[in-house]
């Protein structure tokens, strides 16, 4: 089922340094949502960027979700409460739904089509969650984003974290 998956990269940040205006991020979200609408296929937007809270970005993400598009967004890398910093050690707190592995992950890299690098942070954890969402869609079919959120949270491993109690729920796929 996952072999029918199409990945579409939407570049919204510059090359050096990896930065850019929020307007480009919002345009990327809106473009991806438009393409998902055109395709009619179950879709996931995965966002792993750093930066402070931004109401316009939140509105773009919420608009995509309201169209039935799943959104997986990194909580940030400041090792602080995600209520304080929206996008950005991993953040935690009541605005984080699930924790996922993101330490020393091998990732595709930008220096060539075959390059990899070892990196850590929420930009490594977010794709894990995105992959589980895609897997659930492939196994049980699409569902609305709210139901998917509940599915992800309910199947997490609760109480396994010692030093980070909020949320004390680790991504786990039992489908």
PDB file of C-alpha atoms in Angstrom:
ATOM      1  CA  UNK A   1       0.000   0.000   0.000  1.00  0.00           C
ATOM      2  CA  UNK A   2       2.772   2.454   0.867  1.00  0.00           C
ATOM      3  CA  UNK A   3       4.337   1.697  -2.520  1.00  0.00           C
ATOM      4  CA  UNK A   4       1.498   3.801  -3.991  1.00  0.00           C
ATOM      5  CA  UNK A   5       2.611   6.770  -1.882  1.00  0.00           C
ATOM      6  CA  UNK A   6       3.767   9.893  -3.685  1.00  0.00           C
ATOM      7  CA  UNK A   7       6.166  12.232  -1.897  1.00  0.00           C
ATOM      8  CA  UNK A   8       6.263  15.820  -3.102  1.00  0.00           C
ATOM      9  CA  UNK A   9       8.932  18.127  -1.670  1.00  0.00           C
ATOM     10  CA  UNK A  10       7.924  21.762  -1.368  1.00  0.00           C
ATOM     11  CA  UNK A  11      10.956  23.970  -0.831  1.00  0.00           C
ATOM     12  CA  UNK A  12      10.133  27.109   1.131  1.00  0.00           C
ATOM     13  CA  UNK A  13      13.510  28.027   2.641  1.00  0.00           C
ATOM     14  CA  UNK A  14      16.707  29.360   1.094  1.00  0.00           C
ATOM     15  CA  UNK A  15      19.855  27.289   0.707  1.00  0.00           C
ATOM     16  CA  UNK A  16      22.348  29.174   2.830  1.00  0.00           C
ATOM     17  CA  UNK A  17      21.453  29.676   5.576  1.00  0.00           C
ATOM     18  CA  UNK A  18      18.278  27.615   5.732  1.00  0.00           C
ATOM     19  CA  UNK A  19      15.961  30.541   6.286  1.00  0.00           C
ATOM     20  CA  UNK A  20      13.233  32.450   4.562  1.00  0.00           C
ATOM     21  CA  UNK A  21      10.170  34.582   5.102  1.00  0.00           C
ATOM     22  CA  UNK A  22       7.047  33.174   6.725  1.00  0.00           C
ATOM     23  CA  UNK A  23       5.128  34.198   3.614  1.00  0.00           C
ATOM     24  CA  UNK A  24       7.047  31.544   1.654  1.00  0.00           C
ATOM     25  CA  UNK A  25       6.149  28.923   4.267  1.00  0.00           C
ATOM     26  CA  UNK A  26       2.481  29.935   4.096  1.00  0.00           C
ATOM     27  CA  UNK A  27       2.572  29.847   0.285  1.00  0.00           C
ATOM     28  CA  UNK A  28       4.073  26.347   0.434  1.00  0.00           C
ATOM     29  CA  UNK A  29       1.345  25.125   2.785  1.00  0.00           C
ATOM     30  CA  UNK A  30      -1.357  26.654   0.602  1.00  0.00           C
ATOM     31  CA  UNK A  31       0.181  25.178  -2.570  1.00  0.00           C
ATOM     32  CA  UNK A  32       0.380  21.711  -1.009  1.00  0.00           C
ATOM     33  CA  UNK A  33      -3.222  21.969   0.201  1.00  0.00           C
ATOM     34  CA  UNK A  34      -4.335  22.992  -3.301  1.00  0.00           C
ATOM     35  CA  UNK A  35      -2.502  20.050  -4.878  1.00  0.00           C
ATOM     36  CA  UNK A  36      -4.061  17.678  -2.342  1.00  0.00           C
ATOM     37  CA  UNK A  37      -7.504  19.035  -3.158  1.00  0.00           C
ATOM     38  CA  UNK A  38      -6.874  18.593  -6.903  1.00  0.00           C
ATOM     39  CA  UNK A  39      -5.614  15.021  -6.474  1.00  0.00           C
ATOM     40  CA  UNK A  40      -8.506  13.954  -4.271  1.00  0.00           C
ATOM     41  CA  UNK A  41      -6.135  11.539  -2.543  1.00  0.00           C
ATOM     42  CA  UNK A  42      -5.489  11.295   1.188  1.00  0.00           C
ATOM     43  CA  UNK A  43      -2.717  13.767   1.917  1.00  0.00           C
ATOM     44  CA  UNK A  44      -0.311  14.704   4.686  1.00  0.00           C
ATOM     45  CA  UNK A  45       1.598  17.952   5.087  1.00  0.00           C
ATOM     46  CA  UNK A  46       4.765  17.460   7.157  1.00  0.00           C
ATOM     47  CA  UNK A  47       6.391  20.635   8.502  1.00  0.00           C
ATOM     48  CA  UNK A  48       9.788  20.657  10.228  1.00  0.00           C
ATOM     49  CA  UNK A  49      11.027  24.216  10.593  1.00  0.00           C
ATOM     50  CA  UNK A  50      12.215  26.469  13.383  1.00  0.00           C
ATOM     51  CA  UNK A  51      10.858  29.855  14.296  1.00  0.00           C
ATOM     52  CA  UNK A  52       8.620  31.648  16.711  1.00  0.00           C
ATOM     53  CA  UNK A  53       4.864  31.509  16.895  1.00  0.00           C
ATOM     54  CA  UNK A  54       3.122  32.856  13.803  1.00  0.00           C
ATOM     55  CA  UNK A  55      -0.643  33.253  13.613  1.00  0.00           C
ATOM     56  CA  UNK A  56      -0.678  33.312   9.798  1.00  0.00           C
ATOM     57  CA  UNK A  57       1.194  29.980   9.630  1.00  0.00           C
ATOM     58  CA  UNK A  58      -1.201  28.523  12.195  1.00  0.00           C
ATOM     59  CA  UNK A  59      -4.141  29.722  10.085  1.00  0.00           C
ATOM     60  CA  UNK A  60      -2.691  28.125   6.928  1.00  0.00           C
ATOM     61  CA  UNK A  61      -2.144  24.807   8.727  1.00  0.00           C
ATOM     62  CA  UNK A  62      -5.634  24.911  10.254  1.00  0.00           C
ATOM     63  CA  UNK A  63      -7.161  25.708   6.849  1.00  0.00           C
ATOM     64  CA  UNK A  64      -5.456  22.612   5.384  1.00  0.00           C
ATOM     65  CA  UNK A  65      -6.700  20.492   8.281  1.00  0.00           C
ATOM     66  CA  UNK A  66     -10.242  21.818   7.793  1.00  0.00           C
ATOM     67  CA  UNK A  67     -10.028  20.528   4.197  1.00  0.00           C
ATOM     68  CA  UNK A  68      -9.281  17.021   5.524  1.00  0.00           C
ATOM     69  CA  UNK A  69      -5.510  17.183   5.034  1.00  0.00           C
ATOM     70  CA  UNK A  70      -3.436  15.665   7.824  1.00  0.00           C
ATOM     71  CA  UNK A  71      -0.747  17.998   9.224  1.00  0.00           C
ATOM     72  CA  UNK A  72       2.261  16.821  11.209  1.00  0.00           C
ATOM     73  CA  UNK A  73       4.203  19.766  12.619  1.00  0.00           C
ATOM     74  CA  UNK A  74       7.458  19.738  14.583  1.00  0.00           C
ATOM     75  CA  UNK A  75       7.181  21.178  18.094  1.00  0.00           C
ATOM     76  CA  UNK A  76      10.613  22.827  18.030  1.00  0.00           C
ATOM     77  CA  UNK A  77      14.092  22.120  19.335  1.00  0.00           C
ATOM     78  CA  UNK A  78      14.420  24.511  22.253  1.00  0.00           C
ATOM     79  CA  UNK A  79      13.922  21.953  25.047  1.00  0.00           C
ATOM     80  CA  UNK A  80      11.167  24.175  26.410  1.00  0.00           C
ATOM     81  CA  UNK A  81       7.417  24.302  26.686  1.00  0.00           C
ATOM     82  CA  UNK A  82       5.900  24.391  23.177  1.00  0.00           C
ATOM     83  CA  UNK A  83       3.363  26.912  24.463  1.00  0.00           C
ATOM     84  CA  UNK A  84       6.221  29.431  24.593  1.00  0.00           C
ATOM     85  CA  UNK A  85       7.646  28.703  21.132  1.00  0.00           C
ATOM     86  CA  UNK A  86       5.385  27.202  18.488  1.00  0.00           C
ATOM     87  CA  UNK A  87       7.726  26.011  15.731  1.00  0.00           C
ATOM     88  CA  UNK A  88      11.370  25.474  16.135  1.00  0.00           C
ATOM     89  CA  UNK A  89      16.496  19.083  22.680  1.00  0.00           C
ATOM     90  CA  UNK A  90      12.684  18.733  21.625  1.00  0.00           C
ATOM     91  CA  UNK A  91       9.964  20.864  23.046  1.00  0.00           C
ATOM     92  CA  UNK A  92       7.230  19.497  25.259  1.00  0.00           C
ATOM     93  CA  UNK A  93       4.037  20.536  26.951  1.00  0.00           C
ATOM     94  CA  UNK A  94       0.285  20.519  26.540  1.00  0.00           C
ATOM     95  CA  UNK A  95       0.480  21.579  22.872  1.00  0.00           C
ATOM     96  CA  UNK A  96       2.538  18.507  21.946  1.00  0.00           C
ATOM     97  CA  UNK A  97       0.398  15.447  21.167  1.00  0.00           C
ATOM     98  CA  UNK A  98       3.032  12.726  20.856  1.00  0.00           C
ATOM     99  CA  UNK A  99       6.771  12.227  21.259  1.00  0.00           C
ATOM    100  CA  UNK A 100       8.671  10.405  18.495  1.00  0.00           C
ATOM    101  CA  UNK A 101      12.249   9.187  17.962  1.00  0.00           C
ATOM    102  CA  UNK A 102      14.499  11.931  16.651  1.00  0.00           C
ATOM    103  CA  UNK A 103      17.946  11.306  18.135  1.00  0.00           C
ATOM    104  CA  UNK A 104      20.824  10.371  15.800  1.00  0.00           C
ATOM    105  CA  UNK A 105      18.534   9.595  12.852  1.00  0.00           C
ATOM    106  CA  UNK A 106      19.949   8.937   9.399  1.00  0.00           C
ATOM    107  CA  UNK A 107      18.278  11.375   7.050  1.00  0.00           C
ATOM    108  CA  UNK A 108      18.324  12.353   3.403  1.00  0.00           C
ATOM    109  CA  UNK A 109      20.530  15.421   2.984  1.00  0.00           C
ATOM    110  CA  UNK A 110      20.659  18.385   0.647  1.00  0.00           C
ATOM    111  CA  UNK A 111      24.172  18.066  -0.742  1.00  0.00           C
ATOM    112  CA  UNK A 112      23.229  15.517  -3.417  1.00  0.00           C
ATOM    113  CA  UNK A 113      20.411  13.214  -4.515  1.00  0.00           C
ATOM    114  CA  UNK A 114      21.977  10.316  -2.583  1.00  0.00           C
ATOM    115  CA  UNK A 115      23.503  12.153   0.398  1.00  0.00           C
ATOM    116  CA  UNK A 116      22.648  11.221   3.977  1.00  0.00           C
ATOM    117  CA  UNK A 117      23.590  12.686   7.331  1.00  0.00           C
ATOM    118  CA  UNK A 118      22.991  11.876  10.975  1.00  0.00           C
ATOM    119  CA  UNK A 119      20.948  14.558  12.721  1.00  0.00           C
ATOM    120  CA  UNK A 120      18.807  15.001  15.824  1.00  0.00           C
ATOM    121  CA  UNK A 121      15.740  17.021  16.707  1.00  0.00           C
ATOM    122  CA  UNK A 122      12.096  17.391  15.870  1.00  0.00           C
ATOM    123  CA  UNK A 123      12.913  17.588  12.161  1.00  0.00           C
ATOM    124  CA  UNK A 124      13.955  13.948  12.503  1.00  0.00           C
ATOM    125  CA  UNK A 125      10.966  12.973  14.684  1.00  0.00           C
ATOM    126  CA  UNK A 126       8.279  14.603  12.524  1.00  0.00           C
ATOM    127  CA  UNK A 127       8.846  12.236   9.550  1.00  0.00           C
ATOM    128  CA  UNK A 128       8.351   9.265  11.893  1.00  0.00           C
ATOM    129  CA  UNK A 129       4.898  10.546  12.791  1.00  0.00           C
ATOM    130  CA  UNK A 130       4.165  11.366   9.141  1.00  0.00           C
ATOM    131  CA  UNK A 131       5.123   7.811   8.174  1.00  0.00           C
ATOM    132  CA  UNK A 132       2.824   6.298  10.791  1.00  0.00           C
ATOM    133  CA  UNK A 133      -0.056   8.483   9.555  1.00  0.00           C
ATOM    134  CA  UNK A 134       0.622   7.269   5.990  1.00  0.00           C
ATOM    135  CA  UNK A 135       0.813   3.666   7.185  1.00  0.00           C
ATOM    136  CA  UNK A 136      -2.492   3.930   9.049  1.00  0.00           C
ATOM    137  CA  UNK A 137      -4.146   5.385   5.939  1.00  0.00           C
ATOM    138  CA  UNK A 138      -2.763   2.483   3.875  1.00  0.00           C
ATOM    139  CA  UNK A 139      -4.043  -0.133   6.326  1.00  0.00           C
ATOM    140  CA  UNK A 140      -7.428   1.161   7.498  1.00  0.00           C
ATOM    141  CA  UNK A 141      -8.230   3.904   5.008  1.00  0.00           C
ATOM    142  CA  UNK A 142      -8.342   7.633   5.345  1.00  0.00           C
ATOM    143  CA  UNK A 143     -10.062   9.334   8.254  1.00  0.00           C
ATOM    144  CA  UNK A 144     -10.537  12.957   9.179  1.00  0.00           C
ATOM    145  CA  UNK A 145      -7.513  14.643  10.799  1.00  0.00           C
ATOM    146  CA  UNK A 146      -9.191  14.793  14.221  1.00  0.00           C
ATOM    147  CA  UNK A 147      -9.821  11.058  14.202  1.00  0.00           C
ATOM    148  CA  UNK A 148      -6.230  10.427  13.065  1.00  0.00           C
ATOM    149  CA  UNK A 149      -4.923  12.559  15.946  1.00  0.00           C
ATOM    150  CA  UNK A 150      -6.970  10.476  18.389  1.00  0.00           C
ATOM    151  CA  UNK A 151      -5.728   7.243  16.738  1.00  0.00           C
ATOM    152  CA  UNK A 152      -2.077   8.342  17.051  1.00  0.00           C
ATOM    153  CA  UNK A 153      -2.499   9.460  20.666  1.00  0.00           C
ATOM    154  CA  UNK A 154      -4.481   6.383  21.725  1.00  0.00           C
ATOM    155  CA  UNK A 155      -1.939   3.926  20.300  1.00  0.00           C
ATOM    156  CA  UNK A 156       1.051   5.702  21.855  1.00  0.00           C
ATOM    157  CA  UNK A 157       3.074   4.115  24.642  1.00  0.00           C
ATOM    158  CA  UNK A 158       1.906   5.992  27.722  1.00  0.00           C
ATOM    159  CA  UNK A 159       4.046   6.418  30.833  1.00  0.00           C
ATOM    160  CA  UNK A 160       7.319   5.284  29.240  1.00  0.00           C
ATOM    161  CA  UNK A 161       9.164   8.616  29.569  1.00  0.00           C
ATOM    162  CA  UNK A 162      11.041   9.227  32.816  1.00  0.00           C
ATOM    163  CA  UNK A 163      12.393  12.776  32.435  1.00  0.00           C
ATOM    164  CA  UNK A 164       9.697  14.363  30.277  1.00  0.00           C
ATOM    165  CA  UNK A 165       6.204  13.795  31.611  1.00  0.00           C
ATOM    166  CA  UNK A 166       4.233  16.054  29.230  1.00  0.00           C
ATOM    167  CA  UNK A 167       3.200  14.403  27.025  1.00  0.00           C
ATOM    168  CA  UNK A 168       4.236  11.075  28.407  1.00  0.00           C
ATOM    169  CA  UNK A 169       3.154   9.339  25.218  1.00  0.00           C
ATOM    170  CA  UNK A 170       5.587   7.884  22.662  1.00  0.00           C
ATOM    171  CA  UNK A 171       4.634   7.209  19.039  1.00  0.00           C
ATOM    172  CA  UNK A 172       3.756   3.539  18.591  1.00  0.00           C
ATOM    173  CA  UNK A 173       2.219   1.834  15.603  1.00  0.00           C
ATOM    174  CA  UNK A 174       0.129  -1.210  16.455  1.00  0.00           C
ATOM    175  CA  UNK A 175      -2.074  -1.246  13.355  1.00  0.00           C
TER     176      UNK A 175
END
